[in-house]
Coordinates of C-alpha atoms in Angstrom, one line a residue:
X1 CA 19.6 21.1 119.3
X2 CA 16.5 20.7 121.4
X3 CA 16.7 19.3 125.0
X4 CA 13.9 17.2 126.5
X5 CA 13.9 18.7 129.9
X6 CA 11.1 16.4 131.2
X7 CA 13.3 13.3 130.7
X8 CA 16.2 14.9 132.5
X9 CA 14.0 15.8 135.5
X10 CA 12.4 12.4 135.7
X11 CA 15.8 10.7 135.8
X12 CA 17.1 13.0 138.4
X13 CA 14.0 12.7 140.6
X14 CA 14.3 8.9 140.4
X15 CA 17.9 9.0 141.4
X16 CA 17.2 11.5 144.2
X17 CA 14.4 9.2 145.6
X18 CA 16.8 6.3 145.8
X19 CA 19.5 8.5 147.3
X20 CA 17.3 9.8 150.1
X21 CA 15.0 6.9 151.0
X22 CA 16.9 3.7 150.0
X23 CA 20.6 3.9 149.9
X24 CA 23.0 6.9 149.7
X25 CA 25.7 4.9 148.0
X26 CA 23.3 3.4 145.5
X27 CA 21.7 6.8 144.9
X28 CA 25.0 8.5 144.1
X29 CA 26.0 5.6 141.8
X30 CA 22.7 5.9 140.0
X31 CA 23.2 9.7 139.7
X32 CA 26.7 9.2 138.2
X33 CA 25.4 6.4 135.9
X34 CA 22.5 8.5 134.6
X35 CA 24.8 11.5 134.0
X36 CA 27.4 9.4 132.1
X37 CA 24.8 7.6 130.1
X38 CA 23.2 10.9 129.1
X39 CA 26.6 12.4 128.2
X40 CA 27.5 9.4 126.1
X41 CA 24.1 9.4 124.3
X42 CA 24.3 13.1 123.5
X43 CA 27.9 13.0 122.3
X44 CA 27.2 9.9 120.1
X45 CA 24.3 11.7 118.5
X46 CA 26.2 14.9 117.9
X47 CA 29.2 13.1 116.4
X48 CA 27.0 11.0 114.1
X49 CA 25.0 14.0 112.9
X50 CA 26.8 14.4 109.6
X51 CA 28.3 11.0 109.1
X52 CA 25.7 9.5 106.8
X53 CA 24.2 9.9 103.4
X54 CA 20.6 9.6 102.1
X55 CA 19.6 8.2 98.7
X56 CA 16.1 7.9 97.1
X57 CA 15.1 5.0 94.8
X58 CA 12.0 3.2 93.6
X59 CA 9.9 5.8 91.7
X60 CA 11.2 5.2 88.1
X61 CA 8.9 5.0 85.1
X62 CA 5.5 6.4 84.3
X63 CA 2.5 6.1 86.7
X64 CA -1.2 6.5 86.4
X65 CA -3.4 8.8 88.6
X66 CA -4.5 6.6 91.6
X67 CA -1.4 4.4 91.5
X68 CA 0.4 3.7 94.7
X69 CA 4.0 5.1 94.4
X70 CA 6.6 3.7 96.7
X71 CA 9.9 5.6 97.4
X72 CA 12.7 4.1 99.5
X73 CA 15.0 6.3 101.5
X74 CA 18.3 4.5 102.3
X75 CA 20.6 5.9 105.0
X76 CA 24.2 4.8 104.7
X77 CA 26.8 5.4 107.5
X78 CA 30.1 7.0 106.6
X79 CA 32.5 6.4 109.5
X80 CA 31.3 6.3 113.1
X81 CA 27.5 6.7 113.0
X82 CA 25.0 5.4 115.6
X83 CA 21.5 6.9 115.2
X84 CA 18.8 4.9 116.9
X85 CA 15.9 7.3 116.0
X86 CA 15.6 9.1 112.7
X87 CA 12.4 11.0 111.7
X88 CA 11.9 12.4 108.2
X89 CA 9.2 15.0 107.5
X90 CA 8.4 16.2 104.0
X91 CA 6.0 16.5 101.1
X92 CA 5.4 14.2 98.1
X93 CA 2.7 13.9 95.6
X94 CA 0.9 16.8 97.2
X95 CA 0.8 15.1 100.6
X96 CA 2.7 15.5 103.8
X97 CA 4.4 12.5 105.3
X98 CA 6.4 11.4 108.3
X99 CA 8.8 8.4 108.2
X100 CA 10.9 6.9 111.0
X101 CA 13.9 4.6 110.8
X102 CA 17.2 3.9 112.5
X103 CA 20.8 3.6 111.6
X104 CA 22.6 1.3 113.9
X105 CA 24.7 -0.7 111.5
X106 CA 26.1 0.3 108.1
X107 CA 22.7 1.1 106.6
X108 CA 19.0 1.5 107.3
X109 CA 16.0 2.2 105.1
X110 CA 12.4 3.3 105.2
X111 CA 9.6 3.1 102.5
X112 CA 7.2 5.9 101.8
X113 CA 4.1 4.8 99.9
X114 CA 1.5 7.3 98.7
X115 CA -1.2 7.4 96.0
X116 CA -0.8 9.8 93.1
X117 CA -3.7 12.2 93.3
X118 CA -3.0 14.2 90.1
X119 CA -0.9 14.0 87.0
X120 CA 2.4 15.6 85.8
X121 CA 5.8 15.8 87.6
X122 CA 6.0 15.7 91.4
X123 CA 9.1 16.1 93.4
X124 CA 9.8 14.9 96.9
X125 CA 10.6 17.8 99.3
X126 CA 12.3 16.9 102.6
X127 CA 11.5 19.6 105.1
X128 CA 13.6 18.2 107.9
X129 CA 15.5 15.2 109.1
X130 CA 15.3 15.0 112.9
X131 CA 17.8 12.9 114.9
X132 CA 17.2 11.8 118.5
X133 CA 19.7 10.1 120.8
X134 CA 19.1 6.7 122.4
X135 CA 17.9 8.2 125.8
X136 CA 15.7 10.9 124.2
X137 CA 17.7 13.7 125.8
X138 CA 18.3 15.9 122.7
X139 CA 16.8 16.4 119.2
X140 CA 19.1 17.5 116.3
X141 CA 18.2 18.6 112.8
X142 CA 20.5 17.1 110.2
X143 CA 21.8 19.2 107.3
X144 CA 22.0 16.1 105.1
X145 CA 19.4 16.0 102.3
X146 CA 18.8 13.3 99.6
X147 CA 18.9 14.1 95.9
X148 CA 15.5 15.2 94.6
X149 CA 13.2 12.3 93.8
X150 CA 10.8 12.8 91.0
X151 CA 7.8 10.8 89.8
X152 CA 6.0 11.3 86.4
X153 CA 2.2 10.7 86.3
X154 CA 0.3 10.5 83.1
X155 CA -2.7 12.8 82.6
X156 CA -6.1 11.1 82.5
X157 CA -8.1 11.0 79.3
X158 CA -11.0 13.3 80.1
X159 CA -13.6 15.3 78.2
X160 CA -12.8 18.9 77.3
X161 CA -15.1 21.2 79.2
X162 CA -13.9 24.7 78.2
X163 CA -15.2 27.1 75.4
X164 CA -15.4 25.9 71.9
X165 CA -12.1 26.2 70.0
X166 CA -12.3 25.5 66.2
X167 CA -9.1 24.0 64.7
X168 CA -7.0 26.1 62.4
X169 CA -6.9 24.8 58.9
X170 CA -4.8 27.6 57.5
X171 CA -1.3 26.7 56.0
X172 CA 1.6 27.6 58.3
X173 CA 4.7 29.5 57.5
X174 CA 6.5 27.9 60.5
X175 CA 9.0 25.1 59.6
X176 CA 8.7 23.8 63.2
X177 CA 5.1 22.6 62.7
X178 CA 5.9 19.7 60.3
X179 CA 5.1 17.2 63.1
X180 CA 1.5 18.2 63.0
X181 CA -1.3 17.7 60.5
X182 CA -0.9 18.8 56.9
X183 CA -3.1 20.4 54.3
X184 CA -3.3 19.3 50.7
X185 CA -3.4 21.9 48.0
X186 CA -3.7 22.2 44.3
X187 CA -5.1 19.8 41.8
X188 CA -3.6 16.5 40.7
X189 CA -1.3 16.9 37.6
X190 CA -0.6 20.6 38.2
X191 CA 2.5 22.1 39.8
X192 CA 0.9 25.4 40.7
X193 CA -2.5 26.7 41.8
X194 CA -4.1 30.1 42.4
X195 CA -3.3 32.1 45.5
X196 CA -5.9 32.1 48.2
X197 CA -5.8 34.3 51.3
X198 CA -3.7 32.6 54.1
X199 CA -1.2 30.9 51.8
X200 CA 2.4 31.5 52.9
X201 CA 4.1 34.2 50.8
X202 CA 7.2 32.2 50.4
X203 CA 5.3 29.7 48.3
X204 CA 4.3 32.3 45.6
X205 CA 6.1 31.8 42.3
X206 CA 6.6 35.5 41.4
X207 CA 8.2 34.8 38.1
X208 CA 5.4 32.6 36.8
X209 CA 2.8 34.9 38.4
X210 CA 4.1 37.9 36.5
X211 CA 4.0 35.9 33.3
X212 CA 0.4 34.7 33.8
X213 CA -0.8 38.0 35.3
X214 CA -2.1 36.4 38.5
X215 CA -0.6 35.1 41.7
X216 CA 0.3 31.4 41.6
X217 CA 1.4 29.3 44.5
X218 CA 3.6 26.2 44.2
X219 CA 1.6 23.1 45.0
X220 CA 2.9 21.2 48.0
X221 CA 1.1 18.1 49.3
X222 CA 2.7 18.4 52.7
X223 CA 2.0 22.0 53.7
X224 CA 1.9 22.0 57.6
X225 CA -1.2 23.4 59.1
X226 CA -1.0 26.3 61.5
X227 CA -1.2 25.2 65.1
X228 CA -3.4 26.4 67.9
X229 CA -1.3 27.3 71.0
X230 CA -2.5 25.8 74.3
X231 CA -0.7 27.6 77.2
X232 CA -0.7 26.0 80.7
X233 CA -0.3 28.8 83.2
X234 CA 2.4 28.5 85.9
X235 CA 1.1 27.3 89.2
X236 CA -1.6 25.1 87.5
X237 CA -2.8 21.8 88.8
X238 CA -3.2 18.4 87.2
X239 CA -6.7 19.1 85.9
X240 CA -5.3 21.9 83.8
X241 CA -2.8 19.5 82.1
X242 CA -5.7 17.0 81.5
X243 CA -7.8 19.8 79.9
X244 CA -4.9 20.8 77.7
X245 CA -4.5 17.2 76.5
X246 CA -8.2 16.8 76.0
X247 CA -8.3 20.0 73.9
X248 CA -5.3 18.9 71.9
X249 CA -7.1 15.6 71.1
X250 CA -10.2 17.4 70.0
X251 CA -8.2 19.8 67.7
X252 CA -6.1 17.1 66.1
X253 CA -8.9 14.7 65.5
X254 CA -10.6 17.5 63.5
X255 CA -7.5 17.8 61.3
X256 CA -5.8 20.6 63.1
X257 CA -2.5 20.9 65.0
X258 CA -2.0 21.8 68.7
X259 CA 1.1 23.2 70.3
X260 CA 1.1 22.8 74.1
X261 CA 3.3 25.2 76.0
X262 CA 4.3 24.6 79.7
X263 CA 7.0 26.0 81.8
X264 CA 9.2 27.4 79.0
X265 CA 9.0 24.3 76.7
X266 CA 6.5 23.3 74.1
X267 CA 5.3 20.2 72.1
X268 CA 3.6 20.4 68.7
X269 CA 1.3 17.4 68.2
X270 CA -0.9 16.0 65.5
X271 CA -3.4 13.2 65.9
X272 CA -0.7 10.5 65.5
X273 CA 1.6 12.0 68.1
X274 CA -1.0 12.3 70.9
X275 CA 0.6 9.4 72.9
X276 CA 3.9 11.2 72.8
X277 CA 2.2 14.4 74.0
X278 CA 0.7 12.6 76.9
X279 CA 4.1 11.3 78.0
X280 CA 5.6 14.8 77.5
X281 CA 3.0 16.3 79.8
X282 CA 3.7 13.6 82.5
X283 CA 7.2 15.1 82.9
X284 CA 6.1 18.8 83.1
X285 CA 6.5 20.6 86.4
X286 CA 3.3 22.7 86.6
X287 CA 4.7 24.9 89.3
X288 CA 7.6 26.0 87.1
X289 CA 7.6 29.3 85.2
X290 CA 9.6 30.4 82.2
X291 CA 9.6 32.1 78.9
X292 CA 7.5 30.5 76.1
X293 CA 9.9 28.6 74.0
X294 CA 9.8 29.2 70.3
X295 CA 7.2 32.0 70.7
X296 CA 5.7 33.4 67.6
X297 CA 4.4 36.8 66.6
X298 CA 0.7 37.6 66.7
X299 CA 0.6 37.4 62.9
X300 CA 1.5 33.8 63.0
X301 CA -0.3 32.5 66.1
X302 CA -4.0 32.8 65.1
X303 CA -5.5 31.2 68.3
X304 CA -4.0 31.1 71.8
X305 CA -5.8 29.2 74.5
X306 CA -4.6 29.8 78.1
X307 CA -5.6 27.3 80.7
X308 CA -5.4 28.2 84.4
X309 CA -7.1 26.6 87.5
X310 CA -10.9 27.2 87.0
X311 CA -10.5 29.3 83.8
X312 CA -10.0 28.8 80.1
X313 CA -9.3 31.9 78.0
X314 CA -9.4 32.0 74.2
X315 CA -7.7 34.9 72.3

């Protein structure tokens, strides 16, 4: 609770002036009236402090960078609740905001409209909800908080500006990469072909190889290509996600496969699944940290590209 001492002093000085220079009876009546009004106003505010709920709505779906995103905060009374002045301070879409409304009847609402400055997932953080009584005598901080509101913003299609990363065209021994591009092997009409460095060992036909005296690999027209890992570092900004998407587009258009890793989850994409990768990135929280899901050994992951604010590292 925070008292507004200036308002109390002004009211008492006014009542004292009437008491001394105009009429004693009227002055005392005014003093009592001011005191009762202040008491009623403070008690009403204190009683109503927890008798309401807050809900967020209006930010569903996917948005583009630069779109105006509108979120509505709806205050609903539960029982006796009279709050003429409500101030909400918080952060949303990387910007601070202050919204004001009132709750006199059963419900009240306020809209918060901000432009999306960067891509990926953004959550609304409410720093404080300040309640003020009708006469401005006290300020109270409410413990009530709304459920977290989230907005997903698609990354822009930009040019990749980092170091050159050649796509990997080696066959993969990882069954999870079937969603990416594929390599074709062998010659039409033959079920086996000669072994070449980089072929998965599980595709070698050891029985036939021993008979022929040379290593032979089973022909498979749908051998998944080994992916290039693109890791978005925790604490990155929207430009990092856009660079990751641009690099994935460059690698897949050249016939490779890209696995984008962000906040403990990953998405393996080929050229045909780039739209799904873009939507997946829109729902990533770039501030989150976590273990790399489905991490592979160094013998499998040939190329790893780490993208952080201002830097791109290839290893």
